[in-house]
Coordinates of N, CA and C in Angstrom, one line a residue:
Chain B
X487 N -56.8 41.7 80.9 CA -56.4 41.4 79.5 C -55.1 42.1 79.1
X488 N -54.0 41.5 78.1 CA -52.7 42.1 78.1 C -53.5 43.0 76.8
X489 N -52.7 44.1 76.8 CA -52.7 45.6 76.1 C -51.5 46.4 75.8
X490 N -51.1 46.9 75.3 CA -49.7 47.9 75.0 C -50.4 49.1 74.8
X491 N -49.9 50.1 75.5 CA -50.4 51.4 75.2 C -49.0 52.5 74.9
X492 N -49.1 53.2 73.7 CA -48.3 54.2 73.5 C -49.3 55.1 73.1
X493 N -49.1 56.0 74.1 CA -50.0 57.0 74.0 C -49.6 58.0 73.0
X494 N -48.5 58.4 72.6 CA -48.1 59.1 71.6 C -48.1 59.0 70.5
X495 N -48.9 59.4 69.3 CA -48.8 59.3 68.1 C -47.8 59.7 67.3
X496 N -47.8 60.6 67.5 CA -46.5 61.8 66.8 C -45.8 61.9 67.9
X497 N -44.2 62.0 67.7 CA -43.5 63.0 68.2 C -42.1 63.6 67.5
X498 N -42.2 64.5 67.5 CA -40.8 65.8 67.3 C -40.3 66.5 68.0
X499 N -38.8 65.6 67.6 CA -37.6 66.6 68.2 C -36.8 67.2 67.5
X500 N -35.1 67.5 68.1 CA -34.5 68.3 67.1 C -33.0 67.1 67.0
X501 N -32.5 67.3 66.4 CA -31.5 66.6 66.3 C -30.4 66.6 67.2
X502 N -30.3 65.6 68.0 CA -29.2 66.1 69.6 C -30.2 65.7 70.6
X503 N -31.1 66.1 70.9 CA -32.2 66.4 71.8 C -32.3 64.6 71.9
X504 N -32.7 65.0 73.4 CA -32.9 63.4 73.7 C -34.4 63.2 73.5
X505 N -34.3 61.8 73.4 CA -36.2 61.4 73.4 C -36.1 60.3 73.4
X506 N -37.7 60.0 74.1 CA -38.1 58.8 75.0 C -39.9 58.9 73.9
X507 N -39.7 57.0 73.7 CA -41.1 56.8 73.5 C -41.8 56.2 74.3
X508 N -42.9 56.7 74.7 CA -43.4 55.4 76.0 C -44.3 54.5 75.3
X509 N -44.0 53.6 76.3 CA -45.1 52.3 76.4 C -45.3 52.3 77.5
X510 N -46.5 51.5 78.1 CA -47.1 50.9 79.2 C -48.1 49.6 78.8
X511 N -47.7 48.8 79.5 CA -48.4 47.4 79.1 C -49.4 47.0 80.2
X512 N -50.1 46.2 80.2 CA -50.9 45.3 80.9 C -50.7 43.9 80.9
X513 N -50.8 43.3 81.7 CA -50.3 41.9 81.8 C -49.8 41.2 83.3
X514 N -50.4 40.4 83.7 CA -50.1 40.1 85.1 C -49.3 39.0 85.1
X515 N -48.7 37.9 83.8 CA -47.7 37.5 83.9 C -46.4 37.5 83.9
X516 N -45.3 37.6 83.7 CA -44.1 38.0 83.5 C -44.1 38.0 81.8
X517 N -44.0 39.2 80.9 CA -44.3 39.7 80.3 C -42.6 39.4 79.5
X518 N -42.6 39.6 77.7 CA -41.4 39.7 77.3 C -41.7 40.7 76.6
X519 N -40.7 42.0 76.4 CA -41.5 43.2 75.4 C -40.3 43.6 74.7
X520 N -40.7 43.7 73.5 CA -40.1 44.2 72.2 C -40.3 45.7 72.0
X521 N -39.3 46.0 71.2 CA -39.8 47.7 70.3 C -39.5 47.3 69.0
X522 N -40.3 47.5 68.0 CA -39.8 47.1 66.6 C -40.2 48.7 66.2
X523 N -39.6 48.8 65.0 CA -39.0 49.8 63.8 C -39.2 49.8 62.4
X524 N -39.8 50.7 62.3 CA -40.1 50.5 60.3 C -40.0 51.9 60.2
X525 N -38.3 52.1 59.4 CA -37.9 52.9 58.9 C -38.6 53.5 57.4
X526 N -38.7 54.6 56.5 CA -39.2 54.8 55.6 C -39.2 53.9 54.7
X527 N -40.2 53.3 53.6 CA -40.1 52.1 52.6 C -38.8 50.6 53.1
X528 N -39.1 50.8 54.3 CA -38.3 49.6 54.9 C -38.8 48.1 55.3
X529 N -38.9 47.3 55.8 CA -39.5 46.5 56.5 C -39.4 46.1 58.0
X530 N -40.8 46.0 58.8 CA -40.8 46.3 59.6 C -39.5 45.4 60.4
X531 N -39.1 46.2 61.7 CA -37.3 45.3 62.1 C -37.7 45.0 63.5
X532 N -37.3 44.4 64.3 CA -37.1 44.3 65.6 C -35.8 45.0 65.7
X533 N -36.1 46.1 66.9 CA -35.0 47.1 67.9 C -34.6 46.7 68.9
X534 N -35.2 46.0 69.7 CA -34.2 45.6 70.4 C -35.4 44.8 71.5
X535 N -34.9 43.7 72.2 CA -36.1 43.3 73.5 C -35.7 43.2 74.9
X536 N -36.4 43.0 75.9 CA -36.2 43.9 77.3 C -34.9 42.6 77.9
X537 N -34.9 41.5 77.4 CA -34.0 40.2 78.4 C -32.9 40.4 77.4
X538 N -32.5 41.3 76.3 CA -31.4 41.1 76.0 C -30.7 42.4 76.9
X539 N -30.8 43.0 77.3 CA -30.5 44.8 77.9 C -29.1 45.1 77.1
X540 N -29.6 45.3 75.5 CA -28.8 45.7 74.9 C -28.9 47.1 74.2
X541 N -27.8 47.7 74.2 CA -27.5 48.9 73.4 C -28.2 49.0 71.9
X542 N -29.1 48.9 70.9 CA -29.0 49.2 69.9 C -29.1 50.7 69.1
X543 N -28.0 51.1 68.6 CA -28.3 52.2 67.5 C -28.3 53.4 68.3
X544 N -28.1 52.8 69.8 CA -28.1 54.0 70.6 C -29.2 54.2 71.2
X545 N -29.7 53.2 71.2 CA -31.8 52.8 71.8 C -31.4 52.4 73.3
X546 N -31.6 52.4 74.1 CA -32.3 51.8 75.1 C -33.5 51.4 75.0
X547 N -33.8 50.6 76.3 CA -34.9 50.5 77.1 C -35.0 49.4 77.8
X548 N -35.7 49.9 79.1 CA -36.0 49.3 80.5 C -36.7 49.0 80.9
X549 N -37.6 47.3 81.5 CA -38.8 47.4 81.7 C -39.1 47.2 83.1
X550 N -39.9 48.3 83.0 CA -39.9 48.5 84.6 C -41.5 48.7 85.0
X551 N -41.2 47.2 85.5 CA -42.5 46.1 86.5 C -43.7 46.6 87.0
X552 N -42.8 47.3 88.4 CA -43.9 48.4 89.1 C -44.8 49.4 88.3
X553 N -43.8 50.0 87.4 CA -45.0 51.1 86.4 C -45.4 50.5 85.2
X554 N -45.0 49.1 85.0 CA -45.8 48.6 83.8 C -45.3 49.4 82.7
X555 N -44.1 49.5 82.7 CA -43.7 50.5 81.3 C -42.5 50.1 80.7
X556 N -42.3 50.4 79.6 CA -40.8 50.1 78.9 C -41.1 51.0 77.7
X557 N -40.5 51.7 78.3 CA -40.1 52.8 77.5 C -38.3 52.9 77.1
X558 N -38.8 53.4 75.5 CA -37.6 53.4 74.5 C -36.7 55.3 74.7
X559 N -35.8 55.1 75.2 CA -34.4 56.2 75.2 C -33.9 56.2 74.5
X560 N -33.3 57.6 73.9 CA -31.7 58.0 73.4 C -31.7 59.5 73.6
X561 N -30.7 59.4 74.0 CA -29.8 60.3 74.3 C -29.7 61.7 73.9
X562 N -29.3 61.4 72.2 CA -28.9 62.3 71.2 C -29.7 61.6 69.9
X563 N -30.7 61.8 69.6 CA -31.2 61.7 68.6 C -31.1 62.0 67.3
X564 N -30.9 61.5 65.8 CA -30.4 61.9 64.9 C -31.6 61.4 63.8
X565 N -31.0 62.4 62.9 CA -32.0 62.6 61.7 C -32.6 60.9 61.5
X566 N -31.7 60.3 61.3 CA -32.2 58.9 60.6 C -32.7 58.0 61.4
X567 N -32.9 58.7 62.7 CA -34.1 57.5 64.2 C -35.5 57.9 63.6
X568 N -35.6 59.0 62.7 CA -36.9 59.0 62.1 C -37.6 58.0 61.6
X569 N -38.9 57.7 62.3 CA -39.5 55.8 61.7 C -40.5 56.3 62.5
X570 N -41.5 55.1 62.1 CA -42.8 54.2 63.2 C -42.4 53.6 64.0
X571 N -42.4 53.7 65.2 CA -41.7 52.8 66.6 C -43.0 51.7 66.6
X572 N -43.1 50.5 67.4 CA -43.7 49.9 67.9 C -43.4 49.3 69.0
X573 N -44.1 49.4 70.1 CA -43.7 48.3 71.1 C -44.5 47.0 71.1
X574 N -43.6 46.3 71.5 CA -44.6 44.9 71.6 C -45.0 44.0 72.9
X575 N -45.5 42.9 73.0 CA -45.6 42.3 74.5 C -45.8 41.0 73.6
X576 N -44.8 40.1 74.6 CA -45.4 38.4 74.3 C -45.6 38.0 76.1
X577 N -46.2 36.7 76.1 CA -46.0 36.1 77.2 C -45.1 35.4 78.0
X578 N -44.1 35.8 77.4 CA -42.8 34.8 77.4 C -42.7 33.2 77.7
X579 N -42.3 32.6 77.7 CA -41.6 31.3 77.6 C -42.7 30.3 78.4
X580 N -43.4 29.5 78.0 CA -44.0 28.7 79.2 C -45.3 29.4 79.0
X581 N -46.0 30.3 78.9 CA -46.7 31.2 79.1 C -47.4 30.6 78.3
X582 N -49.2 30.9 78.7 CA -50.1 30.5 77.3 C -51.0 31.5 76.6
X583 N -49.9 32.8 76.7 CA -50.4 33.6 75.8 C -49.2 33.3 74.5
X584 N -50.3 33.5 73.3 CA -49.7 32.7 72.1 C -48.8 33.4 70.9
X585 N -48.9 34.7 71.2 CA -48.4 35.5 70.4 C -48.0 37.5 70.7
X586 N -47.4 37.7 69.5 CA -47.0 39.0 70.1 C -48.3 40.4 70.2
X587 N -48.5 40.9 71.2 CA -49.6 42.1 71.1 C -49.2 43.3 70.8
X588 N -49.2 44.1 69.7 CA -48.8 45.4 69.1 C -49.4 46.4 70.1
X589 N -48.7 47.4 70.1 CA -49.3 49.0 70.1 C -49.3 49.9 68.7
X590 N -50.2 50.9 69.0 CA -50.6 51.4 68.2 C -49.2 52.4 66.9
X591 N -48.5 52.5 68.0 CA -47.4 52.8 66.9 C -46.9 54.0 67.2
X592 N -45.6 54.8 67.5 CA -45.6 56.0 67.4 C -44.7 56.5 66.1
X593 N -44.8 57.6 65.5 CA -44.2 58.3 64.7 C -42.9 59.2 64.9
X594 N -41.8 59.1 65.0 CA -40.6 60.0 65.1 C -40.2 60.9 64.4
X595 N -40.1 61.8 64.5 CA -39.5 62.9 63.5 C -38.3 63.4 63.8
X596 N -37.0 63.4 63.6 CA -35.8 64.0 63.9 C -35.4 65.0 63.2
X597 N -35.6 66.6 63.9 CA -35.7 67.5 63.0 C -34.0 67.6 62.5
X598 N -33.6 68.1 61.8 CA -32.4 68.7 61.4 C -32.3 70.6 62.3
Chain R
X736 N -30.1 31.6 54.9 CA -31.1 32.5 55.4 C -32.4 32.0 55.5
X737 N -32.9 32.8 56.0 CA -34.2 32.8 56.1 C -34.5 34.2 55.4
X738 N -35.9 33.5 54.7 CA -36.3 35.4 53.8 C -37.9 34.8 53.8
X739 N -38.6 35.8 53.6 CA -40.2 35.9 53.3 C -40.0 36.9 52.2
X740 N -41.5 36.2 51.5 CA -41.8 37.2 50.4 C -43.0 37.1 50.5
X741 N -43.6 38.1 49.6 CA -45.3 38.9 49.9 C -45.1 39.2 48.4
X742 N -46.5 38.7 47.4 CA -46.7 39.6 46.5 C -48.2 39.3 46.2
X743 N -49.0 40.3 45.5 CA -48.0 41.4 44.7 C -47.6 42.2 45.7
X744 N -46.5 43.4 45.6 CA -46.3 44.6 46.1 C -47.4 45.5 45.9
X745 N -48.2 45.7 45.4 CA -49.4 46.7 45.5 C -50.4 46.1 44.4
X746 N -51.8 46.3 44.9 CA -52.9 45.8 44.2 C -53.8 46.8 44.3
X747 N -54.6 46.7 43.3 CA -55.8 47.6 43.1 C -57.3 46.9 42.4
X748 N -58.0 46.6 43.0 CA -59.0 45.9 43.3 C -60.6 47.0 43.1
X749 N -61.9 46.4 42.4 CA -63.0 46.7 42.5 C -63.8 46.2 43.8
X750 N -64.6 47.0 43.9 CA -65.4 46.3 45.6 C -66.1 45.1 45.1
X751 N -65.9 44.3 45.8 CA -66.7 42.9 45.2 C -66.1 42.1 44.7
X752 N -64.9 42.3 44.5 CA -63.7 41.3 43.6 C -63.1 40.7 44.4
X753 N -62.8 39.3 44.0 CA -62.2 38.3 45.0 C -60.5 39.0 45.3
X754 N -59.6 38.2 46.5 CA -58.5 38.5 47.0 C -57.8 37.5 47.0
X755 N -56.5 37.7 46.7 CA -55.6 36.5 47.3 C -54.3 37.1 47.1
X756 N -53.6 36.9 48.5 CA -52.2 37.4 48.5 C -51.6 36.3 49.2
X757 N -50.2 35.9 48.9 CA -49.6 34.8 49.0 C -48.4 35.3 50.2
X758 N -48.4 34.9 50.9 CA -46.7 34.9 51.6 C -46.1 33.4 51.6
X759 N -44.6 33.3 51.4 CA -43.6 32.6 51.6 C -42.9 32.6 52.1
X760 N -42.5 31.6 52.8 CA -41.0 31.9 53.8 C -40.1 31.0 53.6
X761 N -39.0 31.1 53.0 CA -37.7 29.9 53.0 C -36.5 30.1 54.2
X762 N -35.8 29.0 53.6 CA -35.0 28.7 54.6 C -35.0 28.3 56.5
X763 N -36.1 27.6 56.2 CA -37.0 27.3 57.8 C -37.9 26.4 57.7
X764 N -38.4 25.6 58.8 CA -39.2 24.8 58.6 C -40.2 24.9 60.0
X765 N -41.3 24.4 59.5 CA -42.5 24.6 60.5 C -42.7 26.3 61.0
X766 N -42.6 27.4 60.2 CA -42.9 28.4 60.9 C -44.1 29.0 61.9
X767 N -44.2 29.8 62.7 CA -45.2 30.3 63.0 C -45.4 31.1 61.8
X768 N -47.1 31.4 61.5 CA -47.4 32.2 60.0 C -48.3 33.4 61.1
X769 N -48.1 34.8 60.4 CA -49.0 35.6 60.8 C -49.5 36.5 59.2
X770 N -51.0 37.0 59.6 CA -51.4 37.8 58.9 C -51.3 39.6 59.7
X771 N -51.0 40.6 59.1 CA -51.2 41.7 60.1 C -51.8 42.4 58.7
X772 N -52.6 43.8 59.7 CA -52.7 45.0 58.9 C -52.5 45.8 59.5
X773 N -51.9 47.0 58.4 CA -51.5 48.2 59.1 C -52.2 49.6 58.4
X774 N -52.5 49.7 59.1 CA -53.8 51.1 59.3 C -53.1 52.3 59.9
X775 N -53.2 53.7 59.3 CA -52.8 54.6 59.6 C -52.9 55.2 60.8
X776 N -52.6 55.4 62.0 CA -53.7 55.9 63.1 C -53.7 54.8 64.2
X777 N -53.9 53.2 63.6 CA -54.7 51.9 64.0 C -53.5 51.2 64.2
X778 N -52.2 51.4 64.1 CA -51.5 50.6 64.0 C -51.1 49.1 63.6
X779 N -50.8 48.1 64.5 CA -51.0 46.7 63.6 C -52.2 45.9 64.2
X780 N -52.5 45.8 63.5 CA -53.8 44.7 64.0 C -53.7 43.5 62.9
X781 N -53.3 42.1 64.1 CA -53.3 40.8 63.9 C -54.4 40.2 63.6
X782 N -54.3 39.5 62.3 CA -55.7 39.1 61.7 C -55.9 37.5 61.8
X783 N -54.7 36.9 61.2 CA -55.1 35.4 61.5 C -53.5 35.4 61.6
X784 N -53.2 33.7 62.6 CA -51.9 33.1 62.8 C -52.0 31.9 62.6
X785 N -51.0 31.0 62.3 CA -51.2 29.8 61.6 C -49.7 28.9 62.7
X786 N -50.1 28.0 63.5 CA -49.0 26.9 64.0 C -48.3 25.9 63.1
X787 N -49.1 25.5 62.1 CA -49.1 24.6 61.4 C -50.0 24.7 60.4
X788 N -49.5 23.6 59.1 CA -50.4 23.2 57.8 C -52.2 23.2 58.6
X789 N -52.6 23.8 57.8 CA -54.7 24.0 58.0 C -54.9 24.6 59.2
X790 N -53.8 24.6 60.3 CA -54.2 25.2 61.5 C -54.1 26.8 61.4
X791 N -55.3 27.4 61.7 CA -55.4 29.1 61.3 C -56.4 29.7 62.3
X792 N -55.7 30.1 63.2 CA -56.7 31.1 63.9 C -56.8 32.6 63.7
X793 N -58.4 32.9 64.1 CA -58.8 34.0 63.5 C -58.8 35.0 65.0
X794 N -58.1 36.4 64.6 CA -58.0 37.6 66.0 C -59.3 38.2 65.7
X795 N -59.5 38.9 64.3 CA -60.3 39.7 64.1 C -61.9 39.2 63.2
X796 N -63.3 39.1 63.7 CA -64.3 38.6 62.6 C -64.0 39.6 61.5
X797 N -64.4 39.1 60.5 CA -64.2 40.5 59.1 C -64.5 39.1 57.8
X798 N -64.4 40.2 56.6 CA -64.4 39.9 55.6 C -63.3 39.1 54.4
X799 N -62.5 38.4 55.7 CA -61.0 37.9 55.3 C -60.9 36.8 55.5
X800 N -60.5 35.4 55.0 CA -60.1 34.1 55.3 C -58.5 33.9 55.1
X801 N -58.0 32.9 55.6 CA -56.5 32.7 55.3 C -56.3 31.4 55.4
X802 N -55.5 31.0 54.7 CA -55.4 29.3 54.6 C -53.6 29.2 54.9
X803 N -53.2 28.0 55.0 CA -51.8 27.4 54.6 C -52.3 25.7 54.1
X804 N -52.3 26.3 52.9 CA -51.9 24.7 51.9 C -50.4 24.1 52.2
X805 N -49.4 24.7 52.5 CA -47.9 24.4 52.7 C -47.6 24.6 53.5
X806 N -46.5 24.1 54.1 CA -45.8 24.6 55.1 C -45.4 26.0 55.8
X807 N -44.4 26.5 54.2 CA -44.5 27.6 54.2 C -44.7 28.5 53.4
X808 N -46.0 28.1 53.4 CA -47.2 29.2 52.4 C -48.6 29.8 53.1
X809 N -48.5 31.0 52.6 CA -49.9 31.5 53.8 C -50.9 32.5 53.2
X810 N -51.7 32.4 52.4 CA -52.8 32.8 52.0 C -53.6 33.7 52.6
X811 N -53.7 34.4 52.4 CA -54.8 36.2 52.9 C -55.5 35.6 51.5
X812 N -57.0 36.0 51.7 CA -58.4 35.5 51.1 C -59.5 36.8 51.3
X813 N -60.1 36.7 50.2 CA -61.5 37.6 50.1 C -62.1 37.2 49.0
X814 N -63.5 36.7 49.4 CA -64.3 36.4 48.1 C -65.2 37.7 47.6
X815 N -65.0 38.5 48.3 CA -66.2 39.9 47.9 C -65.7 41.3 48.3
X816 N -64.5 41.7 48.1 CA -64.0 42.8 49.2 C -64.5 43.8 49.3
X817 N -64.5 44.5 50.3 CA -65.2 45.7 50.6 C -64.0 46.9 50.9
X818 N -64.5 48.3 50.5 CA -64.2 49.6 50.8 C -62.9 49.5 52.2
X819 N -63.5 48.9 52.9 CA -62.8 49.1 54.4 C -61.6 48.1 54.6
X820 N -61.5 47.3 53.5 CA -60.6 45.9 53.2 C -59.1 46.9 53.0
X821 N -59.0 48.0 52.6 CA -58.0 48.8 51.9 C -57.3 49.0 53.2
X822 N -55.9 48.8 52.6 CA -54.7 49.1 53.7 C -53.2 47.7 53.3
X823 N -52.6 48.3 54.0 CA -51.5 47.6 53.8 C -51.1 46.5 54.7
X824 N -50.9 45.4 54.6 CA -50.6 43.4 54.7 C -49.8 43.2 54.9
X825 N -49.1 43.0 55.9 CA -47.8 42.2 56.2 C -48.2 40.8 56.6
X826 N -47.0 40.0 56.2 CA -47.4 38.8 56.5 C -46.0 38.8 57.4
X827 N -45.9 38.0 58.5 CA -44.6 37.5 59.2 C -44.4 36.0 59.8
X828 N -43.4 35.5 60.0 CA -42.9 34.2 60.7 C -42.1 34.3 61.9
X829 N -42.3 33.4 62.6 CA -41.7 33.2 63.5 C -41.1 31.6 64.2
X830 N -40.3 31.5 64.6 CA -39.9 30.3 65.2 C -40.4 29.6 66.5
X831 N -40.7 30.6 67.4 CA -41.7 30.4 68.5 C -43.1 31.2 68.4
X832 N -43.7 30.4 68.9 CA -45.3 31.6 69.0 C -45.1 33.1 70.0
X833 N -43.5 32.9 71.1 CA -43.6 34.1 71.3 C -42.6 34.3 71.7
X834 N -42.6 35.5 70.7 CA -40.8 35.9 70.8 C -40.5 36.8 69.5
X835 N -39.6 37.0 69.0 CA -39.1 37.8 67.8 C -39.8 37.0 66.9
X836 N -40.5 38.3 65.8 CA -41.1 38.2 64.7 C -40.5 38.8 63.1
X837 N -40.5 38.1 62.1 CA -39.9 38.5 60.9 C -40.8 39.1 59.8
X838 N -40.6 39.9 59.7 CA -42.0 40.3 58.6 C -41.3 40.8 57.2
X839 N -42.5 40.3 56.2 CA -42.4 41.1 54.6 C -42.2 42.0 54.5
X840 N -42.4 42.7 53.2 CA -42.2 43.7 52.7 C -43.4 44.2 52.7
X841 N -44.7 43.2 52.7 CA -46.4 44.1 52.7 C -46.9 44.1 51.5
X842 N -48.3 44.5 51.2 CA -49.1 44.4 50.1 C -50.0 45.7 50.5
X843 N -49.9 46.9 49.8 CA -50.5 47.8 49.3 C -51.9 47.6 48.9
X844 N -53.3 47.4 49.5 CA -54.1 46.8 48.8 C -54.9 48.4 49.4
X845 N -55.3 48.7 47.9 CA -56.6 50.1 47.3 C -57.7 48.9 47.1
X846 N -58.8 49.8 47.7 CA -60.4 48.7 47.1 C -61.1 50.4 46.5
X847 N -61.5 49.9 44.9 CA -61.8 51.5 44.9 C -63.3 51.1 44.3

């Protein structure tokens, strides 16, 4: 059955300091995976998805097959990456899974 | 554009009192319609999704119904709410069933 797991609830860093959120998914089809973002009293946004392999905001992320993970990077972290992460999973294109499957969410704190 | 709206922005409700929260989406046609809740802890959990006018499928059994009278109209429903109904509603659209998703601003819903 497809699943998204971020095991992390909380995490804190300091400002500069790199940090990575993980996911790990389930799914034996060719998978398409999102990380969405809900900044404080914001609405929730899409960050970025694995078939565009784009730069946002200074986000990465890479989805990598073998470990079933896609996990979100940066670098140098700054006060205002502070938000709820989410990752996501669709079935991509063709696929007859019908919709997106959420993880639980992680929490970012960017200390000053 | 395209924009969605969700209201009310926050509601406060007796246990046992009927529900109804409306989402809209303009500037689009035939959207995909979702219901989500977001739980502290629980992250998002997908409640009902809609392809089309009457067509509504249900993720979670519970105390919730959802309709689409319109195209792009999408109704969250409770005829008797309960204690555990409390938490916050996003409604979102999408253009494919799977792929990038747009979401509200949410509904604040206290059952006291």
């Amino acid at each position: 059955a497809q699943r998204v797991t971020q095991p992390e609830k909380l995490l804190s860093v300091f400002k500069g300091a790199p940090v990575e959120l993980k996911c790990n998914y389930s799914y034996s089809g060719s998978p398409e995976l999102f990380w969405y973002v809900q900044y404080s009293r914001q609405r929730l946004q899409l960050l970025l998805r694995h078939i565009s392999r784009e730069s946002i905001k200074g986000f990465t992320a890479d989805l990598n097959k073998g470990e079933t993970s896609f996990h979100l990077k940066k670098p140098f972290a700054q006060e205002e990456d502070s938000a709820m992460y989410y990752c996501a999973l669709s079935g991509g294109r063709g696929s007859t899974l019908g919709r997106l499957y959420f993880g639980r969410g992680t929490q970012l704190t960017v200390w000053p | 554009s395209q924009t969605i709206h969700q209201w009310p922005a926050t509601l406060v409700q007796p246990v046992g009192s009927p529900l109804s929260l409306e989402c809209t989406v303009e500037g689009t046609s035939n959207p995909n319609l979702y219901w989500y809740r977001q739980a502290a802890g629980r992250g998002l959990q997908l409640l009902f999704y809609s392809v089309g006018i009457g067509q509504i499928s249900s993720e979670v059994p519970q105390n919730l119904s959802a309709s689409r009278p319109q195209d792009r109209q999408f109704i969250l429903s409770s005829k008797k709410l309960l204690l555990s109904d409390s938490g916050f509603y996003l409604c979102a659209w999408s253009v494919q069933l799977v792929g990038e998703q747009y979401f509200g601003p949410g509904t604040r819903l206290t059952v006291t």
